[in-house]
């Protein structure tokens, strides 16, 4: 199939109208939500969408609602022109690039420049998820059990922001299928649960994690690693591979498996946020691996927080 | 127009499929969510829907997610056969009666009989909104500012439950328009805000409150009033009418207006939950009526909690 020139849409009504007109023609629509700075991991999500639906929408939106004031929203990398090139070159192409400007601006008279969630009214720049007064955004979707562990401990507003923006994107794009990366394992499970609990008529697909040749999990944040830290960060994937091998050969004690990973990352100079072995669906902590598990790690190298995980099916 | 025999649907996939097939034929769909035990107030919502759309779906579902363990869920009146008769006799009829059995049952193996939100596993009966462990419902939609005042003070889980079930119904029925009664003024404003904040492609209509000839606001709960309490309960609407008249004739001090209503209800033998004059949109308390306001009252007569309100546009 020749590559298509994707339609670029910024207006949410125009986006919904496009979807409805395509549906009226019997076409099915896949949505791949991204925050841009695309890499091969994202492109694999698009290819997954191609398998499922006639048409694919890729959204590019750095969501202020999922960053706390102390987090790296302003440092989040961005390269829209590069993203467009990548989306044109992905096999099969994409049909729509949905790039809204501000999904929390409802045009209220009493708002400042940006309106909505945590806009810095001085510079018109997104800074955090803090709520303000008046007529601004105040509706949040929470997946109350799954949001609490793993990344939810150090990032308490993160999954509230993710569930809310995904709900908004679902309601704007109205897709048949949405594809999420298993790199963000907890996020994927949270979206699955949300879709079940809120009865969205949408199928959620989890797409396999993609790694660089040396094993580092692909992430938009990797670009912020120094060459030295990038080398050190390999300790995460290397120790996870070892843990999986050990577990599949009978070493099912989670404390011992966790200690080995924590030690490897620590010795490489990383700072562990968490290293947990949990049930693949409920994300409850396990003491022994006797059912399908996933080993999830978050660690800092320099000022970059990386996450990685590996499924273990003994 | 001759009255139609409404289609009765209990399965959520069947409901969504019906909506999608109608939409594919170019029909627009109105949703009137109810908890059954229908009265003229509900029928006026249906007539409002007829004005807006080709087709009308009435849902009948007593939502356990919006009752706390101490509230009157088990006492909530029910008369499905009577409801059917009323829906057949309403001018223009309705197209679908959507009557799901349990919208919180996801068929999990580790659930009890009812599954989901607060099912009493002994009797298989809905009793409250309390969350349980495991794979059960855990996703909640909160409209964090608007849910806090008025009814939110004495019913802290109520609007969380309302926003969540309405989201579920929206995702199952996929309507173009949804009609809510202004009798439940705070609920109507919360749903409007939720639809804005979550970008639902749905138009929310607020339909005027309907009263009995003597002024009592129509409510499914009125049937539980003793004849004596029903007489006494007229103190609410009578004092609200007086307040509106006074405000429109220059008496704009909210404290004085509130005191008069509180005293009238108290003298009639009622117990005030709240009597507040608030901004019509933000629901923020007012000291003087200088912009569009609504006077909202909740009061107990016997073991029945009634709400009423009146808009004041000076």
Short mmCIF file of N, CA and C in Angstrom, two decimals, chain B residues 142-220:
data_model
loop_
_atom_site.label_atom_id
_atom_site.label_comp_id
_atom_site.label_asym_id
_atom_site.label_seq_id
_atom_site.Cartn_x
_atom_site.Cartn_y
_atom_site.Cartn_z
N UNK B 142 -15.41 11.93 38.89
CA UNK B 142 -15.76 12.94 39.89
C UNK B 142 -15.68 14.33 39.29
N UNK B 143 -16.70 15.13 39.55
CA UNK B 143 -16.70 16.54 39.15
C UNK B 143 -16.40 17.29 40.44
N UNK B 144 -15.11 17.55 40.65
CA UNK B 144 -14.62 17.73 42.01
C UNK B 144 -15.10 18.99 42.72
N UNK B 145 -15.39 20.06 41.97
CA UNK B 145 -15.82 21.26 42.65
C UNK B 145 -17.35 21.24 42.83
N UNK B 146 -18.07 21.01 41.75
CA UNK B 146 -19.53 21.08 41.82
C UNK B 146 -20.14 20.00 42.71
N UNK B 147 -19.44 18.89 42.90
CA UNK B 147 -20.02 17.79 43.69
C UNK B 147 -19.99 18.08 45.18
N UNK B 148 -19.27 19.12 45.60
CA UNK B 148 -19.00 19.28 47.03
C UNK B 148 -20.13 19.93 47.83
N UNK B 149 -20.82 20.94 47.29
CA UNK B 149 -21.81 21.68 48.07
C UNK B 149 -23.17 21.02 48.07
N UNK B 150 -24.17 21.73 48.59
CA UNK B 150 -25.59 21.35 48.54
C UNK B 150 -25.77 19.87 48.94
N UNK B 151 -26.33 19.05 48.05
CA UNK B 151 -26.56 17.64 48.39
C UNK B 151 -25.26 16.89 48.66
N UNK B 152 -24.14 17.39 48.13
CA UNK B 152 -22.86 16.70 48.32
C UNK B 152 -22.39 16.67 49.76
N UNK B 153 -22.91 17.59 50.56
CA UNK B 153 -22.46 17.63 51.96
C UNK B 153 -23.01 16.45 52.76
N UNK B 154 -24.33 16.23 52.63
CA UNK B 154 -24.90 15.12 53.40
C UNK B 154 -24.83 13.80 52.62
N UNK B 155 -24.53 13.86 51.30
CA UNK B 155 -24.46 12.63 50.49
C UNK B 155 -23.12 12.61 49.75
N UNK B 156 -22.03 12.32 50.48
CA UNK B 156 -20.69 12.50 49.90
C UNK B 156 -20.36 11.59 48.72
N UNK B 157 -21.00 10.42 48.57
CA UNK B 157 -20.69 9.58 47.41
C UNK B 157 -21.72 9.72 46.30
N UNK B 158 -22.74 10.52 46.53
CA UNK B 158 -23.88 10.56 45.60
C UNK B 158 -23.47 10.98 44.19
N UNK B 159 -22.83 12.12 44.05
CA UNK B 159 -22.56 12.62 42.70
C UNK B 159 -21.43 11.86 42.01
N UNK B 160 -20.55 11.27 42.79
CA UNK B 160 -19.57 10.36 42.19
C UNK B 160 -20.31 9.22 41.51
N UNK B 161 -21.31 8.68 42.21
CA UNK B 161 -22.11 7.59 41.64
C UNK B 161 -22.92 8.04 40.44
N UNK B 162 -23.48 9.23 40.51
CA UNK B 162 -24.29 9.74 39.39
C UNK B 162 -23.42 9.96 38.16
N UNK B 163 -22.28 10.66 38.35
CA UNK B 163 -21.41 10.95 37.20
C UNK B 163 -20.92 9.65 36.57
N UNK B 164 -20.63 8.66 37.39
CA UNK B 164 -20.11 7.39 36.88
C UNK B 164 -21.19 6.62 36.12
N UNK B 165 -22.38 6.53 36.67
CA UNK B 165 -23.42 5.76 35.96
C UNK B 165 -23.86 6.48 34.70
N UNK B 166 -23.87 7.80 34.72
CA UNK B 166 -24.25 8.53 33.51
C UNK B 166 -23.18 8.33 32.43
N UNK B 167 -21.91 8.32 32.83
CA UNK B 167 -20.84 8.01 31.87
C UNK B 167 -21.06 6.62 31.26
N UNK B 168 -21.38 5.65 32.10
CA UNK B 168 -21.62 4.29 31.60
C UNK B 168 -22.80 4.28 30.62
N UNK B 169 -23.89 4.93 31.01
CA UNK B 169 -25.07 4.96 30.12
C UNK B 169 -24.75 5.69 28.81
N UNK B 170 -23.99 6.77 28.90
CA UNK B 170 -23.60 7.47 27.67
C UNK B 170 -22.79 6.54 26.76
N UNK B 171 -21.89 5.76 27.36
CA UNK B 171 -21.04 4.90 26.54
C UNK B 171 -21.79 3.68 26.00
N UNK B 172 -22.85 3.30 26.66
CA UNK B 172 -23.65 2.16 26.18
C UNK B 172 -24.67 2.62 25.14
N UNK B 173 -25.37 3.70 25.42
CA UNK B 173 -26.45 4.16 24.53
C UNK B 173 -25.91 5.04 23.41
N UNK B 174 -24.80 5.71 23.64
CA UNK B 174 -24.21 6.61 22.65
C UNK B 174 -25.25 7.57 22.05
N UNK B 175 -25.91 8.34 22.90
CA UNK B 175 -26.95 9.25 22.40
C UNK B 175 -26.36 10.53 21.81
N UNK B 176 -27.19 11.27 21.08
CA UNK B 176 -26.82 12.61 20.61
C UNK B 176 -27.20 13.66 21.64
N UNK B 177 -28.29 13.38 22.37
CA UNK B 177 -28.84 14.32 23.34
C UNK B 177 -29.19 13.54 24.59
N UNK B 178 -29.00 14.15 25.76
CA UNK B 178 -29.47 13.54 27.01
C UNK B 178 -30.26 14.60 27.77
N UNK B 179 -31.39 14.18 28.34
CA UNK B 179 -32.27 15.14 29.00
C UNK B 179 -32.30 14.85 30.50
N UNK B 180 -32.06 15.90 31.29
CA UNK B 180 -32.09 15.79 32.75
C UNK B 180 -33.06 16.82 33.30
N UNK B 181 -33.66 16.50 34.44
CA UNK B 181 -34.61 17.42 35.05
C UNK B 181 -33.91 18.47 35.89
N UNK B 182 -34.40 19.70 35.81
CA UNK B 182 -33.84 20.75 36.65
C UNK B 182 -34.33 20.62 38.09
N UNK B 183 -35.25 19.72 38.36
CA UNK B 183 -35.57 19.36 39.74
C UNK B 183 -34.28 18.96 40.49
N UNK B 184 -33.47 18.13 39.83
CA UNK B 184 -32.16 17.77 40.38
C UNK B 184 -31.14 18.76 39.80
N UNK B 185 -31.21 19.95 40.33
CA UNK B 185 -30.48 21.07 39.72
C UNK B 185 -28.97 20.84 39.73
N UNK B 186 -28.45 20.44 40.89
CA UNK B 186 -27.00 20.22 41.02
C UNK B 186 -26.56 19.07 40.11
N UNK B 187 -27.37 18.02 40.06
CA UNK B 187 -27.06 16.90 39.17
C UNK B 187 -26.98 17.36 37.72
N UNK B 188 -27.94 18.16 37.30
CA UNK B 188 -27.95 18.66 35.93
C UNK B 188 -26.67 19.45 35.63
N UNK B 189 -26.29 20.36 36.55
CA UNK B 189 -25.09 21.16 36.33
C UNK B 189 -23.82 20.30 36.33
N UNK B 190 -23.82 19.28 37.18
CA UNK B 190 -22.66 18.37 37.23
C UNK B 190 -22.51 17.61 35.92
N UNK B 191 -23.63 17.13 35.39
CA UNK B 191 -23.57 16.38 34.13
C UNK B 191 -23.14 17.32 32.98
N UNK B 192 -23.65 18.53 32.98
CA UNK B 192 -23.21 19.50 31.97
C UNK B 192 -21.70 19.72 32.03
N UNK B 193 -21.19 19.89 33.24
CA UNK B 193 -19.76 20.14 33.41
C UNK B 193 -18.94 18.91 33.01
N UNK B 194 -19.42 17.76 33.40
CA UNK B 194 -18.73 16.52 33.04
C UNK B 194 -18.66 16.35 31.52
N UNK B 195 -19.76 16.62 30.86
CA UNK B 195 -19.79 16.47 29.39
C UNK B 195 -18.80 17.44 28.75
N UNK B 196 -18.73 18.65 29.29
CA UNK B 196 -17.75 19.61 28.78
C UNK B 196 -16.32 19.13 29.05
N UNK B 197 -16.06 18.76 30.30
CA UNK B 197 -14.68 18.44 30.70
C UNK B 197 -14.17 17.14 30.07
N UNK B 198 -15.06 16.19 29.84
CA UNK B 198 -14.63 14.92 29.25
C UNK B 198 -14.89 14.86 27.74
N UNK B 199 -15.33 15.96 27.17
CA UNK B 199 -15.50 16.05 25.71
C UNK B 199 -16.47 15.03 25.12
N UNK B 200 -17.51 14.69 25.88
CA UNK B 200 -18.54 13.84 25.28
C UNK B 200 -19.19 14.57 24.11
N UNK B 201 -19.47 13.87 23.04
CA UNK B 201 -20.14 14.46 21.88
C UNK B 201 -21.66 14.40 22.07
N UNK B 202 -22.11 14.89 23.20
CA UNK B 202 -23.52 14.77 23.59
C UNK B 202 -24.01 16.14 24.07
N UNK B 203 -25.23 16.51 23.64
CA UNK B 203 -25.84 17.76 24.08
C UNK B 203 -26.70 17.47 25.31
N UNK B 204 -26.47 18.22 26.40
CA UNK B 204 -27.24 18.01 27.62
C UNK B 204 -28.33 19.07 27.73
N UNK B 205 -29.57 18.61 27.90
CA UNK B 205 -30.72 19.51 28.02
C UNK B 205 -31.22 19.47 29.47
N UNK B 206 -31.46 20.64 30.04
CA UNK B 206 -32.11 20.73 31.36
C UNK B 206 -33.58 21.02 31.16
N UNK B 207 -34.43 20.17 31.69
CA UNK B 207 -35.87 20.31 31.47
C UNK B 207 -36.52 20.83 32.75
N UNK B 208 -37.53 21.72 32.57
CA UNK B 208 -38.10 22.41 33.73
C UNK B 208 -38.72 21.44 34.74
N UNK B 209 -38.62 21.82 35.99
CA UNK B 209 -39.21 21.09 37.10
C UNK B 209 -40.75 21.04 36.94
N UNK B 210 -41.34 19.90 37.27
CA UNK B 210 -42.79 19.75 37.17
C UNK B 210 -43.37 19.62 38.58
N UNK B 211 -44.48 20.33 38.85
CA UNK B 211 -45.08 20.31 40.19
C UNK B 211 -46.49 19.73 40.15
N UNK B 212 -46.91 19.18 41.27
CA UNK B 212 -48.32 18.86 41.42
C UNK B 212 -49.11 20.17 41.47
N UNK B 213 -50.44 20.04 41.35
CA UNK B 213 -51.27 21.26 41.33
C UNK B 213 -51.07 22.11 42.58
N UNK B 214 -50.81 21.45 43.70
CA UNK B 214 -50.65 22.22 44.94
C UNK B 214 -49.23 22.77 45.12
N UNK B 215 -48.32 22.49 44.18
CA UNK B 215 -46.99 23.08 44.23
C UNK B 215 -45.87 22.12 44.58
N UNK B 216 -46.20 20.94 45.12
CA UNK B 216 -45.15 19.99 45.50
C UNK B 216 -44.38 19.53 44.25
N UNK B 217 -43.06 19.60 44.32
CA UNK B 217 -42.24 19.14 43.19
C UNK B 217 -42.43 17.63 43.02
N UNK B 218 -42.67 17.20 41.77
CA UNK B 218 -42.86 15.77 41.50
C UNK B 218 -41.58 15.00 41.83
N UNK B 219 -41.75 13.89 42.51
CA UNK B 219 -40.60 13.04 42.85
C UNK B 219 -41.10 11.62 43.07
N UNK B 220 -40.27 10.65 42.66
CA UNK B 220 -40.63 9.26 42.92
C UNK B 220 -40.75 9.00 44.42
#
